[in-house]
Coordinates of C-alpha atoms in Angstrom, one line a residue:
M298 CA -153.5 -18.8 5.7
R299 CA -155.7 -21.0 4.4
A300 CA -155.2 -24.5 5.5
L301 CA -156.2 -26.3 2.6
H302 CA -156.1 -23.7 0.1
H303 CA -152.7 -26.1 -1.7
V304 CA -154.3 -29.6 -1.8
L305 CA -157.0 -27.5 -4.9
A306 CA -154.4 -29.8 -7.8
A307 CA -155.5 -32.7 -6.4
C308 CA -159.2 -32.4 -6.8
L309 CA -158.6 -32.3 -11.0
S310 CA -159.3 -35.5 -11.4
F311 CA -162.9 -37.3 -11.3
S312 CA -164.9 -39.7 -14.1
C313 CA -168.8 -38.8 -14.9
A314 CA -169.1 -42.2 -16.2
W315 CA -172.2 -43.1 -14.2
S316 CA -173.9 -39.9 -15.3
A317 CA -175.5 -40.9 -17.6
G318 CA -177.6 -38.3 -20.1
W319 CA -176.3 -35.0 -19.2
C320 CA -174.2 -34.2 -22.3
G321 CA -175.6 -35.0 -25.2
E322 CA -178.0 -38.0 -24.1
K323 CA -180.4 -35.4 -22.6
N324 CA -183.6 -37.6 -23.4
T325 CA -182.2 -41.1 -22.8
V326 CA -183.2 -40.9 -19.1
S327 CA -186.1 -38.5 -18.8
A328 CA -187.8 -40.3 -21.4
A329 CA -189.1 -42.9 -18.7
P330 CA -192.8 -43.1 -17.8
P331 CA -194.4 -41.4 -14.8
R332 CA -194.8 -44.4 -13.0
R333 CA -191.5 -44.1 -10.7
V334 CA -192.5 -41.1 -9.2
E335 CA -196.4 -41.2 -8.6
R336 CA -196.5 -37.2 -7.2
P337 CA -197.1 -34.6 -9.0
G338 CA -194.6 -31.2 -9.8
P339 CA -191.1 -31.3 -9.1
L340 CA -189.7 -33.0 -6.1
P341 CA -187.5 -31.6 -3.5
N342 CA -183.3 -32.0 -4.6
N343 CA -182.7 -33.8 -1.2
P344 CA -179.7 -34.6 -0.8
E345 CA -180.3 -38.0 0.6
L346 CA -181.6 -39.3 -2.9
I347 CA -177.9 -38.0 -4.9
D348 CA -175.5 -40.7 -5.7
W349 CA -172.8 -39.6 -3.9
S350 CA -170.3 -42.8 -4.6
T351 CA -168.0 -41.5 -7.1
A352 CA -168.3 -37.5 -5.8
V353 CA -165.0 -35.7 -4.3
C354 CA -164.4 -32.6 -2.2
P355 CA -164.2 -29.7 -4.1
V356 CA -161.2 -28.6 -1.7
T357 CA -159.3 -31.7 -0.6
G358 CA -159.9 -34.1 -3.7
E359 CA -160.9 -36.8 -1.4
P360 CA -163.9 -39.0 -1.0
V361 CA -167.1 -37.2 -0.2
V362 CA -168.3 -37.9 2.8
P363 CA -172.6 -37.5 3.0
A364 CA -173.3 -35.8 6.0
W365 CA -170.6 -32.8 5.4
T366 CA -173.1 -30.7 2.8
Q367 CA -174.4 -27.6 1.9
P368 CA -176.7 -26.2 -1.3
L369 CA -175.0 -24.2 -4.3
L370 CA -177.3 -22.8 -7.2
A371 CA -180.4 -25.2 -7.4
G372 CA -178.5 -28.7 -6.0
W373 CA -175.8 -29.8 -3.3
V374 CA -172.6 -30.2 -2.9
A375 CA -170.6 -32.1 -0.4
F376 CA -167.3 -32.4 1.2
S377 CA -165.2 -34.6 2.7
S378 CA -164.6 -33.1 6.3
D379 CA -166.7 -30.1 8.3
S380 CA -163.1 -28.3 7.6
A381 CA -162.6 -28.5 4.1
R382 CA -166.9 -27.2 3.7
R383 CA -165.8 -24.4 6.0
E384 CA -163.0 -23.4 4.0
F385 CA -164.9 -23.6 0.8
R386 CA -167.8 -21.2 2.2
D387 CA -165.2 -18.8 3.4
Y388 CA -162.9 -18.9 -0.1
E389 CA -165.8 -20.2 -2.6
S390 CA -165.0 -18.3 -5.1
E391 CA -161.8 -20.3 -5.4
Y392 CA -163.5 -23.3 -5.7
R393 CA -165.6 -23.1 -8.2
H394 CA -164.5 -24.4 -10.8
E395 CA -164.4 -28.0 -8.5
A396 CA -167.9 -27.9 -7.2
H397 CA -169.8 -27.0 -10.8
R398 CA -167.3 -30.4 -11.9
Q399 CA -169.0 -32.0 -8.9
L400 CA -172.6 -30.7 -10.1
V401 CA -172.0 -32.9 -13.4
Q402 CA -170.4 -35.6 -11.7
T403 CA -173.6 -36.9 -9.4
T404 CA -175.9 -35.8 -12.6
Q405 CA -177.7 -33.0 -10.6
Y406 CA -176.3 -30.6 -13.9
R407 CA -175.7 -31.7 -17.2
Q408 CA -174.6 -29.4 -20.6
R409 CA -177.2 -27.4 -22.1
N410 CA -174.9 -26.5 -25.5
C411 CA -171.3 -25.9 -26.6
P412 CA -168.8 -24.2 -24.6
E413 CA -167.0 -22.7 -27.3
T414 CA -170.4 -21.7 -29.7
G415 CA -173.3 -21.8 -27.6
L416 CA -175.1 -24.0 -30.3
R417 CA -176.1 -27.3 -29.9
N418 CA -174.0 -30.1 -29.4
S419 CA -172.9 -32.7 -31.5
P420 CA -172.9 -36.2 -29.5
W421 CA -170.1 -37.1 -31.6
Q422 CA -167.6 -33.9 -31.2
F423 CA -166.2 -33.8 -27.6
L424 CA -163.3 -34.2 -25.1
P425 CA -163.1 -35.4 -22.0
V426 CA -162.2 -32.2 -20.1
E427 CA -161.0 -33.2 -16.0
G428 CA -162.7 -36.4 -16.6
S429 CA -166.2 -34.8 -17.9
D430 CA -167.4 -35.6 -21.2
I431 CA -168.3 -31.9 -22.7
H432 CA -169.8 -31.7 -26.1
F433 CA -169.2 -29.1 -28.7
A434 CA -171.2 -28.0 -31.8
D435 CA -168.9 -29.1 -34.7
V436 CA -165.1 -30.5 -35.3
R437 CA -164.4 -26.5 -35.6
A438 CA -165.6 -25.5 -31.8
R439 CA -164.0 -28.7 -30.3
D440 CA -161.2 -27.7 -32.6
A441 CA -161.2 -23.7 -31.0
F442 CA -161.3 -24.8 -28.3
L443 CA -158.3 -27.6 -27.9
K444 CA -156.0 -24.1 -28.8
R445 CA -157.0 -22.6 -25.8
P446 CA -154.8 -23.2 -22.9
Q447 CA -156.1 -25.1 -20.0
S448 CA -156.6 -22.7 -17.2
E449 CA -158.8 -21.3 -20.2
R450 CA -160.6 -24.2 -21.1
L451 CA -161.3 -24.6 -17.3
E452 CA -162.9 -21.6 -16.9
R453 CA -165.1 -21.6 -20.2
V454 CA -166.7 -24.5 -19.3
F455 CA -167.0 -24.5 -15.0
G456 CA -166.1 -21.1 -14.3
A457 CA -169.8 -19.3 -12.7
Q458 CA -170.7 -17.2 -16.0
A459 CA -169.9 -20.3 -18.4
F460 CA -171.3 -23.4 -16.2
A461 CA -174.7 -21.4 -15.8
R462 CA -174.6 -20.3 -19.9
H463 CA -174.3 -23.7 -20.9
F464 CA -175.5 -26.4 -18.0
E465 CA -179.0 -26.7 -16.8
F466 CA -180.4 -28.4 -13.6
V467 CA -181.5 -32.2 -14.0
P468 CA -184.9 -32.6 -11.7
L469 CA -184.6 -35.6 -9.1
Q470 CA -187.3 -37.7 -10.7
D471 CA -185.0 -37.7 -13.7
R472 CA -181.6 -39.0 -12.4
P473 CA -181.2 -42.7 -12.5
A474 CA -179.6 -42.9 -9.4
A475 CA -181.9 -40.5 -7.5
A476 CA -185.6 -43.0 -8.8
E477 CA -183.9 -45.8 -7.4
R478 CA -184.1 -44.2 -3.6
L479 CA -187.7 -42.8 -4.2
P480 CA -190.5 -44.5 -2.7
G481 CA -191.9 -47.4 -5.2
G482 CA -189.1 -46.1 -7.9
A483 CA -186.8 -49.1 -7.5
R484 CA -185.6 -50.3 -10.8
Q485 CA -184.6 -53.6 -11.0
P486 CA -181.1 -54.6 -11.9
A487 CA -180.2 -53.6 -15.3
D488 CA -176.5 -53.4 -17.2
D489 CA -178.0 -49.8 -18.7
P490 CA -179.5 -47.3 -16.0
R491 CA -182.7 -46.9 -17.9
T492 CA -185.8 -49.3 -18.4
E493 CA -186.9 -51.4 -20.6
I494 CA -190.1 -48.7 -21.0
E495 CA -187.1 -46.6 -22.0
V496 CA -185.3 -47.8 -24.3
A497 CA -188.0 -49.4 -26.3
A498 CA -189.2 -45.6 -26.3
I499 CA -185.7 -45.0 -27.8
E500 CA -186.2 -47.5 -30.3
R501 CA -189.6 -45.9 -31.2
R502 CA -188.2 -42.8 -31.5
L503 CA -185.0 -44.0 -33.5
A504 CA -187.9 -45.9 -35.8
P505 CA -188.3 -42.7 -38.8
A506 CA -184.6 -42.4 -39.0
M507 CA -184.3 -46.0 -39.8
Q508 CA -187.3 -46.2 -42.2
A509 CA -185.7 -43.1 -43.6
Q510 CA -182.6 -44.5 -44.0
D511 CA -183.7 -47.8 -45.2
R512 CA -185.7 -45.9 -48.3
N513 CA -183.1 -43.5 -49.3
W514 CA -179.9 -45.0 -49.3
D515 CA -178.4 -44.8 -52.2
R516 CA -179.2 -40.9 -52.3
L517 CA -177.6 -40.7 -48.5
M518 CA -174.6 -42.6 -50.0
A519 CA -174.2 -40.3 -53.7
P520 CA -172.6 -37.2 -52.1
E521 CA -169.0 -36.8 -52.9
G522 CA -167.0 -38.0 -49.3
V523 CA -169.3 -39.9 -47.5
L524 CA -168.6 -42.5 -45.9
G525 CA -171.6 -43.8 -44.6
H526 CA -175.0 -43.1 -42.1
T527 CA -176.3 -44.1 -38.8
A528 CA -179.8 -43.4 -37.2
S529 CA -179.0 -41.1 -33.8
L530 CA -181.1 -38.8 -31.4
D531 CA -180.5 -35.2 -31.0
D532 CA -179.8 -33.6 -27.7
N533 CA -183.4 -33.1 -27.5
G534 CA -184.3 -37.3 -28.4
K535 CA -185.7 -36.3 -31.4
P536 CA -184.2 -38.9 -34.8
V537 CA -181.7 -37.7 -36.5
I538 CA -179.8 -39.5 -39.2
R539 CA -176.0 -38.5 -38.8
L540 CA -174.0 -38.6 -42.4
L541 CA -170.4 -39.7 -41.8
L542 CA -168.1 -38.1 -43.9
K543 CA -163.7 -38.5 -44.7
K544 CA -164.0 -34.4 -43.9
L545 CA -166.5 -30.8 -44.1
N546 CA -165.9 -28.9 -47.3
P547 CA -168.1 -26.4 -47.1
Q548 CA -169.1 -25.7 -50.3
Q549 CA -170.9 -28.9 -50.5
Q550 CA -174.4 -29.3 -50.9
L551 CA -175.9 -31.9 -49.0
P552 CA -179.2 -33.3 -47.8
T553 CA -180.6 -31.4 -44.8
K554 CA -183.5 -33.8 -44.5
I555 CA -184.6 -36.5 -45.9
D556 CA -188.3 -37.9 -45.3
G557 CA -188.9 -35.3 -42.7
V558 CA -185.9 -36.4 -40.7
P559 CA -182.8 -34.1 -40.4
V560 CA -179.6 -35.0 -42.0
I561 CA -176.6 -33.6 -39.6
P562 CA -173.3 -34.0 -41.3
E563 CA -170.2 -35.7 -39.1
P564 CA -166.7 -35.3 -39.9
L565 CA -165.0 -38.5 -38.3
G566 CA -162.8 -38.8 -41.1
E567 CA -161.8 -42.8 -42.9
F568 CA -162.7 -45.5 -40.8
F569 CA -159.9 -48.8 -40.9
A570 CA -160.0 -52.4 -39.8
T571 CA -158.3 -52.2 -36.7
Q572 CA -155.6 -54.7 -37.0
Q573 CA -152.1 -53.8 -35.5
S574 CA -149.3 -54.6 -38.4
G575 CA -145.7 -54.0 -38.5
Q576 CA -142.7 -54.6 -41.2
G577 CA -139.5 -56.3 -39.7
G578 CA -140.9 -55.7 -36.0
E579 CA -141.5 -52.4 -36.4
L580 CA -143.8 -51.5 -34.0
P581 CA -145.6 -47.9 -33.5
D582 CA -146.7 -48.3 -30.0
D583 CA -143.9 -50.2 -28.7
G584 CA -141.0 -47.9 -30.0
G585 CA -139.7 -50.8 -32.8
I586 CA -139.0 -52.7 -30.0
D587 CA -138.2 -56.7 -31.5
W588 CA -139.6 -58.4 -28.6
H589 CA -138.3 -61.8 -30.2
N590 CA -136.1 -63.8 -27.7
A591 CA -136.0 -60.9 -25.5
T592 CA -133.4 -61.8 -22.4
S593 CA -136.5 -60.2 -20.8
G594 CA -139.3 -62.0 -21.7
N595 CA -141.9 -60.4 -24.2
P596 CA -144.3 -58.4 -22.3
R597 CA -147.4 -59.5 -24.7
W598 CA -146.9 -62.7 -23.8
V599 CA -149.6 -64.3 -21.3
S600 CA -149.1 -67.5 -19.4
R601 CA -152.1 -70.6 -20.4
P602 CA -154.6 -70.6 -20.4
V603 CA -155.2 -67.0 -22.2
P604 CA -157.3 -64.5 -21.0
I605 CA -159.3 -62.8 -23.8
G606 CA -159.0 -59.1 -24.7
V607 CA -154.7 -60.2 -25.5
S608 CA -152.5 -60.1 -28.5
F609 CA -152.7 -62.9 -31.2
G610 CA -153.0 -63.4 -34.6
V611 CA -153.1 -66.0 -37.3
S612 CA -149.7 -67.5 -39.7
F613 CA -149.5 -69.0 -42.7
P614 CA -147.1 -69.0 -46.0
G615 CA -147.5 -65.0 -47.6
G616 CA -149.2 -63.7 -44.6
S617 CA -148.6 -60.5 -43.4
C618 CA -147.4 -59.5 -40.0
N619 CA -150.4 -58.2 -38.0
G620 CA -152.3 -58.7 -35.0
G621 CA -155.4 -58.1 -32.7
T622 CA -157.5 -59.1 -30.2
I623 CA -159.5 -62.1 -28.8
A624 CA -162.9 -61.5 -28.3
C625 CA -164.4 -64.3 -26.1
R626 CA -164.1 -68.2 -26.0
L627 CA -167.5 -69.9 -27.5
R628 CA -168.9 -73.7 -26.4
G629 CA -170.9 -75.3 -29.7
L630 CA -169.9 -77.9 -31.9
L631 CA -167.9 -79.1 -35.0
P632 CA -169.6 -79.5 -38.3
D633 CA -169.9 -83.3 -37.9
G634 CA -172.1 -82.6 -34.0
T635 CA -168.9 -82.9 -31.7
P636 CA -168.7 -80.3 -29.0
A637 CA -166.3 -77.9 -29.5
L638 CA -164.7 -75.3 -27.6
Y639 CA -163.6 -72.3 -30.2
L640 CA -162.0 -68.2 -29.6
L641 CA -164.3 -65.6 -31.9
S642 CA -161.6 -62.4 -34.0
C643 CA -162.5 -61.1 -36.8
N644 CA -161.7 -62.2 -40.3
H645 CA -158.6 -60.2 -40.8
V646 CA -157.4 -60.9 -37.8
A647 CA -157.7 -64.7 -37.4
A648 CA -158.4 -64.8 -41.4
G649 CA -155.8 -62.4 -42.7
V650 CA -158.6 -61.4 -44.9
N651 CA -159.7 -64.3 -46.5
L652 CA -156.7 -65.6 -47.4
A653 CA -155.2 -67.7 -44.5
P654 CA -156.1 -71.1 -45.1
I655 CA -158.1 -73.8 -42.6
D656 CA -156.3 -75.2 -40.0
S657 CA -153.6 -72.3 -40.1
P658 CA -152.5 -71.9 -36.4
L659 CA -153.5 -68.9 -34.4
L660 CA -150.3 -67.5 -32.4
Q661 CA -150.5 -66.0 -28.2
P662 CA -148.8 -62.5 -28.6
A663 CA -149.7 -62.5 -32.6
K664 CA -146.4 -62.1 -35.0
V665 CA -146.8 -58.4 -35.4
D666 CA -145.6 -58.6 -31.5
N667 CA -142.8 -60.9 -31.8
G668 CA -140.6 -58.9 -34.3
C669 CA -142.4 -61.0 -37.2
V670 CA -141.2 -64.3 -36.2
E671 CA -144.0 -67.5 -36.2
D672 CA -143.1 -69.1 -33.7
L673 CA -145.2 -72.0 -33.4
E674 CA -145.0 -72.8 -29.3
D675 CA -146.8 -69.7 -29.3
Q676 CA -150.2 -71.4 -30.6
I677 CA -153.0 -71.3 -29.1
G678 CA -155.7 -72.1 -31.5
T679 CA -156.0 -73.1 -35.7
L680 CA -158.7 -71.6 -37.8
S681 CA -162.2 -73.4 -38.0
T682 CA -164.2 -70.9 -40.1
Y683 CA -164.5 -67.6 -41.2
R684 CA -167.5 -65.5 -42.7
V685 CA -165.7 -64.3 -45.8
L686 CA -165.7 -60.4 -46.5
Q687 CA -166.8 -59.1 -49.9
F688 CA -165.4 -56.1 -51.6
G689 CA -166.8 -54.6 -54.8
G690 CA -169.4 -52.5 -53.3
L691 CA -171.4 -56.2 -52.2
A692 CA -173.0 -55.5 -48.3
N693 CA -171.5 -57.0 -45.4
R694 CA -172.6 -57.6 -41.9
V695 CA -170.2 -59.4 -40.2
D696 CA -166.6 -59.2 -40.5
A697 CA -165.7 -62.6 -37.9
G698 CA -163.6 -66.1 -37.6
L699 CA -163.7 -69.0 -35.3
I700 CA -160.2 -70.9 -33.8
R701 CA -160.9 -74.0 -32.4
T702 CA -159.2 -74.1 -29.2
T703 CA -158.6 -76.4 -25.7
E704 CA -159.3 -75.5 -21.8
R705 CA -155.9 -75.8 -21.5
D706 CA -154.9 -72.9 -23.6
A707 CA -158.1 -70.2 -24.0
G708 CA -159.6 -69.1 -20.5
N709 CA -163.2 -67.3 -20.9
A710 CA -162.4 -63.7 -18.6
T711 CA -160.3 -61.1 -19.3
P712 CA -156.8 -59.7 -17.5
A713 CA -157.1 -58.7 -14.1
D714 CA -157.2 -55.2 -15.0
G715 CA -160.2 -55.8 -17.6
Y716 CA -163.9 -56.2 -16.6
G717 CA -163.6 -60.0 -16.5
L718 CA -166.4 -62.5 -17.3
P719 CA -168.8 -61.8 -19.5
T720 CA -172.0 -62.8 -19.6
S721 CA -173.5 -65.4 -22.0
H722 CA -177.1 -63.7 -22.5
P723 CA -176.0 -60.5 -25.3
V724 CA -178.2 -57.3 -25.5
T725 CA -179.7 -55.3 -28.1
A726 CA -177.4 -52.1 -28.6
S727 CA -179.6 -49.1 -28.5
V728 CA -178.5 -45.4 -28.3
G729 CA -177.1 -44.0 -24.7
M730 CA -176.5 -47.2 -23.6
F731 CA -173.0 -47.5 -22.1
V732 CA -170.5 -49.9 -23.0
Q733 CA -166.4 -51.3 -22.5
K734 CA -164.0 -53.0 -24.5
Y735 CA -160.6 -54.5 -23.6
G736 CA -158.1 -54.6 -26.5
R737 CA -155.2 -55.7 -27.4
T738 CA -153.7 -51.7 -27.4
T739 CA -155.8 -49.7 -25.4
K740 CA -157.3 -52.3 -22.6
N741 CA -159.6 -51.4 -20.7
T742 CA -161.8 -48.2 -22.4
H743 CA -165.1 -47.1 -22.1
G744 CA -167.6 -45.6 -25.0
R745 CA -171.5 -44.9 -25.3
V746 CA -173.6 -46.5 -28.2
T747 CA -174.2 -43.0 -30.2
G748 CA -175.4 -44.8 -33.5
V749 CA -177.2 -47.9 -34.9
N750 CA -178.5 -49.2 -38.2
S751 CA -175.2 -48.0 -39.5
T752 CA -174.0 -48.1 -42.8
I753 CA -170.2 -47.5 -43.3
V754 CA -167.4 -47.7 -46.0
I755 CA -164.2 -49.7 -44.1
V756 CA -160.3 -49.4 -45.4
Y757 CA -158.9 -53.1 -45.6
P758 CA -155.8 -54.5 -46.6
G759 CA -156.8 -55.0 -50.0
G760 CA -159.6 -52.6 -50.6
N761 CA -162.5 -50.9 -49.1
V762 CA -165.7 -53.0 -47.7
L763 CA -169.0 -51.8 -47.0
F764 CA -170.9 -52.8 -44.0
T765 CA -174.5 -52.2 -43.0
G766 CA -176.2 -52.9 -40.3
Q767 CA -173.6 -51.6 -37.6
L768 CA -173.2 -50.3 -34.1
I769 CA -170.8 -47.2 -33.6
V770 CA -169.7 -46.5 -30.3
S771 CA -168.2 -43.1 -29.5
T772 CA -165.7 -42.6 -26.5
R773 CA -166.9 -41.3 -22.9
A774 CA -164.6 -39.9 -19.7
P775 CA -162.2 -41.5 -18.1
S776 CA -161.7 -43.0 -21.3
T777 CA -159.8 -40.4 -23.9
V778 CA -159.5 -43.0 -26.6
F779 CA -162.2 -46.1 -27.0
T780 CA -160.1 -48.0 -30.1
R781 CA -156.5 -48.2 -31.5
P782 CA -154.8 -50.7 -34.4
G783 CA -154.5 -54.2 -32.2
D784 CA -157.7 -53.7 -30.8
S785 CA -159.3 -55.5 -34.0
G786 CA -161.7 -58.7 -32.7
A787 CA -162.7 -56.9 -28.8
L788 CA -165.5 -58.2 -27.4
V789 CA -167.9 -54.5 -26.2
V790 CA -169.8 -55.9 -23.5
T791 CA -172.2 -53.6 -21.7
D792 CA -170.6 -51.0 -19.0
P793 CA -171.1 -52.1 -15.9
G794 CA -172.9 -54.9 -16.6
R795 CA -170.7 -57.3 -18.9
S796 CA -173.6 -58.1 -21.1
P797 CA -172.1 -58.5 -24.5
V798 CA -173.5 -56.2 -27.6
G799 CA -170.2 -56.2 -30.5
L800 CA -167.6 -57.4 -32.0
L801 CA -164.9 -54.7 -32.7
I802 CA -164.2 -54.1 -36.1
A803 CA -162.7 -50.9 -37.0
G804 CA -162.4 -47.3 -35.9
N805 CA -161.5 -43.6 -37.1
A806 CA -158.3 -42.4 -37.2
S807 CA -158.4 -40.8 -33.8
G808 CA -159.5 -43.4 -31.6
T809 CA -162.3 -41.6 -30.2
V810 CA -165.4 -43.4 -32.4
G811 CA -165.5 -47.4 -33.0
I812 CA -167.7 -49.6 -35.5
L813 CA -169.4 -52.6 -34.2
N814 CA -170.6 -55.9 -35.8
R815 CA -173.2 -56.5 -33.5
I816 CA -172.9 -60.0 -31.1
Q817 CA -175.8 -61.8 -31.6
E818 CA -175.6 -61.5 -35.6
V819 CA -172.1 -63.1 -35.2
L820 CA -173.0 -65.3 -33.5
D821 CA -175.5 -66.3 -35.8
A822 CA -173.4 -66.2 -38.7
F823 CA -171.9 -69.5 -37.4
N824 CA -175.3 -71.2 -36.9
P825 CA -176.7 -73.0 -36.7
L826 CA -174.0 -75.6 -37.8
H827 CA -171.9 -74.9 -35.1
E828 CA -174.8 -73.9 -32.1
V829 CA -172.0 -71.5 -30.9
T830 CA -173.1 -69.7 -27.2
I831 CA -170.8 -67.1 -25.2
D832 CA -168.8 -69.2 -22.4
G833 CA -169.6 -66.9 -19.4
E834 CA -171.6 -66.2 -16.7

């Protein structure tokens, strides 16, 4: 009997969280200039230049030992022991799924086309399949894939014939981790695996799409069911405008190209301000439990000083029962120049969508997590100021409010299971950037920036609100969602660098796509009067 045959199930989970560029982001890492590798022609696929740090053995599911490798297709597969390698050689066909996943995990291969249709991938339509983000041509292809049994899904992605059709080999010099190991190719430490030159190249490629958006704003927003548009890149690194739709109507005539830039419909559904609301303590994610005065304690209450990324919300007479997330702690000034400490969150969390009086108490946990009861013993600050949200089709850039607090009441890092202390210096987001956030509901989740210069209509209590200049983030493995109600106000930072990128304000119904204010614009909204800066590393 095969001694290791029955440990196959242990191999069925791993993450491609570091494999920037293989699925739907083809040119975000391959666009680097040839300065890293000063030699002609393709480089040999040397296993010593592969990053095995997160790889798992296709036979045992355990971490690999780089000494135990063998070639597979155009790449290499590593094992946890020599006996596992021998098992694979004897029964290779039984472990092919796991071996192919390792090739993707180690960025030796990347997805080329949709496993359901064979057509070009959409960066918006994807599903985590055993820890890897698998992209689809459109929502119909993704839904058809979901209807298949689990075993059939794996075969359609990682089976021998499917893998050959839908994945392609990544040259060594195009892999960020390998490029660091090449002579003369070491990168400077950075949050994003791409160099500044690569990011600048992406921004130059996006320029035609952004210019076309600005020139044709009315035309893009005119068709029925259009909720917005965003500048993005297709799988070949070419600029596109993605038209954000409430739903796809095959009979509807939509623009296919504007000023020479392709326009791609993306049916993502409506976007909602992601506060958690409840009536009488009925909380969808807490099973209707009223935690107020619970004998075992409120699980959303945290000891003081409270970390960032946890439940809190405003309380005022006539205000609704809702709550959101603390983004971060800020250092700044009062209007009279006195030094002050603030917490940052959304207007709709901290100011009740323009309704809360200044100096209203902010409670941790939020009322929605305390049986919709105001308990002033939970107060950690008071509302200091906010940016007014404009309705009636007027454009907004930020949804933000400042809460005055103290070091005794509020800390500046996430809980221990989060990313920790953010840095003090915001960075500019670009398409393909890996990000993460920590929020009240879904805690630490991971995503990638898939759209910039975004116009979007968001559903708020009291009506629709139009935003311009936003960022769009889509979920990436190992996360299955990026945001849920209650995550509003979370700070989105680079992954793994922790540099602030944006303030999470909204998401779609499935939770796979989030809308962000640019964090620098949020800070600028309160400056120079308050001179706020992020209190971080």
